[in-house]
PDB file of C-alpha atoms in Angstrom:
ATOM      1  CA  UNK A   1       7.539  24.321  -0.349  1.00 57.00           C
ATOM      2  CA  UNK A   2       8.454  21.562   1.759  1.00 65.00           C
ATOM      3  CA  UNK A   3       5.691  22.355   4.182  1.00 72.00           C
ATOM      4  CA  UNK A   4       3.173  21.538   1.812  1.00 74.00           C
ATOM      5  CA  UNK A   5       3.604  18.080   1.668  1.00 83.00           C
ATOM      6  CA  UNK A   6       3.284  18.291   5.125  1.00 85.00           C
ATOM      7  CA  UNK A   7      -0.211  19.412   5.295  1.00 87.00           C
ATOM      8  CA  UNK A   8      -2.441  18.684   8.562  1.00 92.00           C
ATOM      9  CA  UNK A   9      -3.949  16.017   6.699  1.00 93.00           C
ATOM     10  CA  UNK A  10      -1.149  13.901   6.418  1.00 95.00           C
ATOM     11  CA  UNK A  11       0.229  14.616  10.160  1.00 95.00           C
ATOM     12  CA  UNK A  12      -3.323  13.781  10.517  1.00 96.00           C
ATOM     13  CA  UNK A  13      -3.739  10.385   9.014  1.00 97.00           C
ATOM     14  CA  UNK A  14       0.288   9.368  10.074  1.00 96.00           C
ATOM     15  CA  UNK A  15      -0.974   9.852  13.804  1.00 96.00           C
ATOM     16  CA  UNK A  16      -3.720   7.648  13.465  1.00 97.00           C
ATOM     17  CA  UNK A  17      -2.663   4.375  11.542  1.00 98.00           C
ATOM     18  CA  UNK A  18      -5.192   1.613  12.070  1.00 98.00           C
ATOM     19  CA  UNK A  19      -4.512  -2.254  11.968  1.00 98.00           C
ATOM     20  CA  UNK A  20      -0.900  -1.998  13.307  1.00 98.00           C
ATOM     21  CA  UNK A  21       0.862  -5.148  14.330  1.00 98.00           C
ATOM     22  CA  UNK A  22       1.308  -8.512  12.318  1.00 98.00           C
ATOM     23  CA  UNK A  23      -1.309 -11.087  11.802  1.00 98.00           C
ATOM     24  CA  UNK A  24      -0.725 -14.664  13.441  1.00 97.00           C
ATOM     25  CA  UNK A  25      -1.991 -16.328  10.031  1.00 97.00           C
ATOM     26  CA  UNK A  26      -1.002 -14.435   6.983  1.00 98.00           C
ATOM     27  CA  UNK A  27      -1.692 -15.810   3.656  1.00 98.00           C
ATOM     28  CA  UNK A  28       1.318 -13.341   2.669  1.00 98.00           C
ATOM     29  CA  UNK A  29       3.871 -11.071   4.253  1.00 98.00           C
ATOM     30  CA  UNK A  30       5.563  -8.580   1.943  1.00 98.00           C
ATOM     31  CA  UNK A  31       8.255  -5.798   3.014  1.00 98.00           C
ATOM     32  CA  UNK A  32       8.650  -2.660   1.134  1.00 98.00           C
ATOM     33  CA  UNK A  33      12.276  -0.818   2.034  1.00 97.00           C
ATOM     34  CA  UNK A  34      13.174   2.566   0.697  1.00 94.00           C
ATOM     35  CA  UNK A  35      17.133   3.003   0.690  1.00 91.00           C
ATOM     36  CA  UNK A  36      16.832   6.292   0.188  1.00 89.00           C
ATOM     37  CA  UNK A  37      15.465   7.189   3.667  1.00 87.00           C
ATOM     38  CA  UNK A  38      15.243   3.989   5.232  1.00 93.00           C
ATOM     39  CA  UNK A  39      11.641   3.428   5.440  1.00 96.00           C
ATOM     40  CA  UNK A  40      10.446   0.535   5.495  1.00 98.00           C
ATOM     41  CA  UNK A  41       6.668  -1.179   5.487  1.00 98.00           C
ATOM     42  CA  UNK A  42       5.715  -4.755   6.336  1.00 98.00           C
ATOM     43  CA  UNK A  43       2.467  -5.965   5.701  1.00 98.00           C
ATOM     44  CA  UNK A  44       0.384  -9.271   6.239  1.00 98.00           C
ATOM     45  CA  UNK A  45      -2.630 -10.124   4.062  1.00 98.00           C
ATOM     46  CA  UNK A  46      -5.427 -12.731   3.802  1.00 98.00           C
ATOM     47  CA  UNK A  47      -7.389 -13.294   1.327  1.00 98.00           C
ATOM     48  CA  UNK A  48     -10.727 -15.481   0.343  1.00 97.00           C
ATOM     49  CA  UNK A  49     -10.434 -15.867  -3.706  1.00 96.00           C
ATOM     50  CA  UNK A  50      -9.370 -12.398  -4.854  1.00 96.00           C
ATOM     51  CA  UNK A  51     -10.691 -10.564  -1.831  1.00 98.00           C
ATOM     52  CA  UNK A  52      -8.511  -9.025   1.104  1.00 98.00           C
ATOM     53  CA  UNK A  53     -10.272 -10.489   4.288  1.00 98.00           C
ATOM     54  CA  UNK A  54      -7.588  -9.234   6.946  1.00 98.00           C
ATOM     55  CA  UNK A  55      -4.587  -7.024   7.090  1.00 98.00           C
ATOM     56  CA  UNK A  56      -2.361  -6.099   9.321  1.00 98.00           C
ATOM     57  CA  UNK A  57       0.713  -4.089   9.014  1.00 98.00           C
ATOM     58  CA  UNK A  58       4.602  -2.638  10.306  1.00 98.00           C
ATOM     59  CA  UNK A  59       5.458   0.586   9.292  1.00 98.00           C
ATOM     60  CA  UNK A  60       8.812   2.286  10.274  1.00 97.00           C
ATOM     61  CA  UNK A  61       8.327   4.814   8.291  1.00 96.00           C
ATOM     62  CA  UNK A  62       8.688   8.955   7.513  1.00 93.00           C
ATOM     63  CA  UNK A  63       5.097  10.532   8.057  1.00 94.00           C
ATOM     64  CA  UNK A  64       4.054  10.118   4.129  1.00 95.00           C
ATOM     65  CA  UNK A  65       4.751   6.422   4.287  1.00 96.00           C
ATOM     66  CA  UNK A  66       2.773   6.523   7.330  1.00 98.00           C
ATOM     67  CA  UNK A  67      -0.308   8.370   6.095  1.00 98.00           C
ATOM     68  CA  UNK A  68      -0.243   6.454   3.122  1.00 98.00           C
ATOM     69  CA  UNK A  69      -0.153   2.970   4.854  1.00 98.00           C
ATOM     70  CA  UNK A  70      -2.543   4.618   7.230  1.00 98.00           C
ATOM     71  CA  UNK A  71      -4.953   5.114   4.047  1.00 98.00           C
ATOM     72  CA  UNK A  72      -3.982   1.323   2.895  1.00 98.00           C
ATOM     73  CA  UNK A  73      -4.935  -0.326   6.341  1.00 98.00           C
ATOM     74  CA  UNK A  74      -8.154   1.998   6.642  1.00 98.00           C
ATOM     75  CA  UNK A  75      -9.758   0.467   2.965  1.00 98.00           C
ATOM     76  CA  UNK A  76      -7.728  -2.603   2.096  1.00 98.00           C
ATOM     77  CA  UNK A  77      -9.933  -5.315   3.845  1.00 98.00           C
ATOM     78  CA  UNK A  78     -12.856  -6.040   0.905  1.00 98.00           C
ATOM     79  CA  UNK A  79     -10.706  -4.678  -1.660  1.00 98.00           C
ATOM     80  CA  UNK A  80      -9.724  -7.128  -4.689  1.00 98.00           C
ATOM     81  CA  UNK A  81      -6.513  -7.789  -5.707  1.00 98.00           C
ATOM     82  CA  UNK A  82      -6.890  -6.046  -8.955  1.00 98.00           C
ATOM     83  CA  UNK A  83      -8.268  -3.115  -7.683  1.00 98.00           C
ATOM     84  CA  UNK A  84      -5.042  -2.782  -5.478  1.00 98.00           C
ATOM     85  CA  UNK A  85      -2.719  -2.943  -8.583  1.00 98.00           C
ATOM     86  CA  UNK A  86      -4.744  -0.426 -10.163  1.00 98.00           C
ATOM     87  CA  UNK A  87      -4.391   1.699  -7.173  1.00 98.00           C
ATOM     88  CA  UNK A  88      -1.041   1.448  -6.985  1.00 98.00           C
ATOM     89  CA  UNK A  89      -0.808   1.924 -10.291  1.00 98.00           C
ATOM     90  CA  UNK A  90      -2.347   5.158 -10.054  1.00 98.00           C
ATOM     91  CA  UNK A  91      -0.572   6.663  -7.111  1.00 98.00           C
ATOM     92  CA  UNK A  92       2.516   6.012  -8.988  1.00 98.00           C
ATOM     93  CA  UNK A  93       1.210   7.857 -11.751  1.00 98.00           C
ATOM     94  CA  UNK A  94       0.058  10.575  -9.340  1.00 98.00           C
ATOM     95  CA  UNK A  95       3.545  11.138  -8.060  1.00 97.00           C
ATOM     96  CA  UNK A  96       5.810   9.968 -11.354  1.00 96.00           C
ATOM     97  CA  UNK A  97       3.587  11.454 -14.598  1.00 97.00           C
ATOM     98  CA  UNK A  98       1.237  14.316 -13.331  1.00 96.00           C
ATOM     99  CA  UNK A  99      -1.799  11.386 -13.052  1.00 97.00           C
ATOM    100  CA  UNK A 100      -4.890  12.131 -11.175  1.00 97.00           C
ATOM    101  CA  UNK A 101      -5.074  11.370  -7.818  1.00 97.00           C
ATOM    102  CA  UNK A 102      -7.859   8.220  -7.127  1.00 96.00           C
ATOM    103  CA  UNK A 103     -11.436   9.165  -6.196  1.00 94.00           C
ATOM    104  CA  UNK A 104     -14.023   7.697  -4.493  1.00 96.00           C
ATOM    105  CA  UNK A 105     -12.733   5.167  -1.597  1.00 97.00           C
ATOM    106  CA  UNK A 106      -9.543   5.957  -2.453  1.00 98.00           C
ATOM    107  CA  UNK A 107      -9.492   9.528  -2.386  1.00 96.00           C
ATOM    108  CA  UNK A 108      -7.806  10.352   0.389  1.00 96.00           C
ATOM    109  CA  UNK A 109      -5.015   9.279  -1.409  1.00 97.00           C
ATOM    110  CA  UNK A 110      -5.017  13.416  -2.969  1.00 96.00           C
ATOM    111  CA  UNK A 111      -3.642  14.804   0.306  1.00 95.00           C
ATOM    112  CA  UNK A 112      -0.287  12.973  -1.107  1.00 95.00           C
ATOM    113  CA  UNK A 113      -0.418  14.841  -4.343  1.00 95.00           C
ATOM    114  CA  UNK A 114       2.080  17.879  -3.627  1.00 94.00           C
ATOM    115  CA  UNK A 115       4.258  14.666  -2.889  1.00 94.00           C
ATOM    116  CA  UNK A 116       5.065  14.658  -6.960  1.00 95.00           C
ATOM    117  CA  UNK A 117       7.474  17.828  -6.688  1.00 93.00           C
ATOM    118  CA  UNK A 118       9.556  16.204  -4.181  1.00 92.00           C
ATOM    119  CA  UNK A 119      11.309  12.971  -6.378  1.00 93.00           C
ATOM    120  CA  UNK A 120      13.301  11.711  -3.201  1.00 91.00           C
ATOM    121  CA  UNK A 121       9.914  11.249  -1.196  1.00 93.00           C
ATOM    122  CA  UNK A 122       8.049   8.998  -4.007  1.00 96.00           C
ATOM    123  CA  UNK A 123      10.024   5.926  -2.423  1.00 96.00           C
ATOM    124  CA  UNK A 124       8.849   6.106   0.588  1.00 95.00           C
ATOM    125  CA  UNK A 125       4.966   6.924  -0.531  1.00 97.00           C
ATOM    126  CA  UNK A 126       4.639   3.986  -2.294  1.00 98.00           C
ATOM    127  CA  UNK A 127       5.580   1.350  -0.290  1.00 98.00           C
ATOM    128  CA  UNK A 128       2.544   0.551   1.097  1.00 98.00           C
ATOM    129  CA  UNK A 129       0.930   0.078  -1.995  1.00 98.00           C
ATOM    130  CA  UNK A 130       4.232  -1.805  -3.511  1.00 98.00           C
ATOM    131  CA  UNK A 131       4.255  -4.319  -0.522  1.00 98.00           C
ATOM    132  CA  UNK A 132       0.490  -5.100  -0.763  1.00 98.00           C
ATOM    133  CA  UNK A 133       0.796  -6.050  -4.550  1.00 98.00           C
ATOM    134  CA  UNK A 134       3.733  -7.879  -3.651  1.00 98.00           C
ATOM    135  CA  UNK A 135       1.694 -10.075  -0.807  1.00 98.00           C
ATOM    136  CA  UNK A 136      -1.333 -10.599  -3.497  1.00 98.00           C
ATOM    137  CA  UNK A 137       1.449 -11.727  -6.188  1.00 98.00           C
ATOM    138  CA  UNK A 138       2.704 -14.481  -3.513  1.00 98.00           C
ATOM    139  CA  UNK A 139      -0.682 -15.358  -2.844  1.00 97.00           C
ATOM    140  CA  UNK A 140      -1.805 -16.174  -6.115  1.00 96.00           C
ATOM    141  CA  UNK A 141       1.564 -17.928  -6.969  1.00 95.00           C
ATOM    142  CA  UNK A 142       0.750 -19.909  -4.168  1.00 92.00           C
ATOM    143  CA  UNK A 143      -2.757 -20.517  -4.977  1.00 87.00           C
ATOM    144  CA  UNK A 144      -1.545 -21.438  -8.818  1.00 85.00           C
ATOM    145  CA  UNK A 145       1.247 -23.932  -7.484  1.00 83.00           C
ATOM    146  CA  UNK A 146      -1.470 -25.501  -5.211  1.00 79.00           C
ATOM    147  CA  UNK A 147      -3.609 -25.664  -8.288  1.00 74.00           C
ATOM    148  CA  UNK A 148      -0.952 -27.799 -10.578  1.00 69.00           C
ATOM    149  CA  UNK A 149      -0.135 -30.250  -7.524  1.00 60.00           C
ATOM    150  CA  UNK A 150       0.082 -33.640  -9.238  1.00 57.00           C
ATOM    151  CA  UNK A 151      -2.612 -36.066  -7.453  1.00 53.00           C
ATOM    152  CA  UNK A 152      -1.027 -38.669  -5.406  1.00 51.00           C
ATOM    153  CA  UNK A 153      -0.355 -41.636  -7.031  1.00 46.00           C
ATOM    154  CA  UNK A 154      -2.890 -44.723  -6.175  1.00 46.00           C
ATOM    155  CA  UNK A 155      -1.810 -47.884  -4.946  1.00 42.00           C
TER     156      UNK A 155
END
C-alpha cells in the first residue's frame, strides 16, 4: 500500500532536511532531475583529497527525495568519495534488485525500502545519491586535468 512508503519516518526526516541552501565555494555542483515527477535535487560539494568537507544542497522534491537528501546532507560531510558510490550503489540495488538496505551510518537509508514496490518512485529516491556521485566525478576530473597541466614554458 501506498501508505507504506509513507511511513512517519520518512514524513519525519523530509520535514527536517539539514544543510539547505547552496555553498558560496563549491568544488562541484551537480543537479539530479526526475522527468517522471519533476523532482529535482541540486547539490554543492567540497572536498579535501577524497573527503567531503562541506555540502550544501536544493531539493524541490516529493517527500522520498526529500528524506533521502535529508539522510545525504545529515552523513555526507567526512564521507569519501568511494564510499558514496558504494552507497549509491546499494540504494539502487535496494530499490531495483531486492538488495539490502545499508547499515551502520547509513542505515537510515531502510525506512526507503518499501520504496522498491513502487517502480515510478525509484527516480526520485535516488537523486540525491546520483547528484553527489556526479559532483565527486567533476571533482576528480578536475583534480586529474589540473594534474596533467603542462608546466609553463621557461624563458
Amino acid at each position: 500500500m501506498l501508505n507504506d512508503i509513507y511511513n512517519k519516518r520518512i514524513i519525519e526526516l523530509a520535514g527536517n532536511i539539514p544543510r539547505l541552501g547552496r555553498l558560496p565555494d563549491p568544488d562541484a555542483s551537480a543537479t539530479a532531475h526526475s522527468k517522471l515527477c519533476g523532482s529535482t535535487v541540486k547539490v554543492d560539494l567540497k572536498m579535501a583529497g577524497d573527503t567531503v568537507t562541506d555540502f550544501a544542497h536544493d531539493v524541490k522534491a516529493c517527500a522520498l527525495g526529500q528524506a533521502s537528501s535529508s539522510i545525504m546532507a545529515s552523513r555526507v560531510v567526512g564521507s569519501t568519495a568511494s564510499e558514496l558510490r558504494e552507497l549509491r550503489e546499494t540504494v539502487r540495488k535496494m530499490l531495483k534488485e531486492n538488495g539490502a538496505p545499508p547499515e551502520g551510518k547509513w542505515e537510515d537509508i531502510k525506512f526507503l525500502e518499501p520504496v522498491r514496490d513502487y517502480k515510478a518512485r525509484h527516480a526520485s529516491t535516488l537523486l540525491t545519491f546520483d547528484a553527489v556521485v556526479d559532483a565527486i566525478g567533476q571533482i576528480e576530473a578536475k583534480t586529474k586535468s589540473d594534474t596533467k597541466q603542462p608546466a609553463a614554458a621557461q624563458g
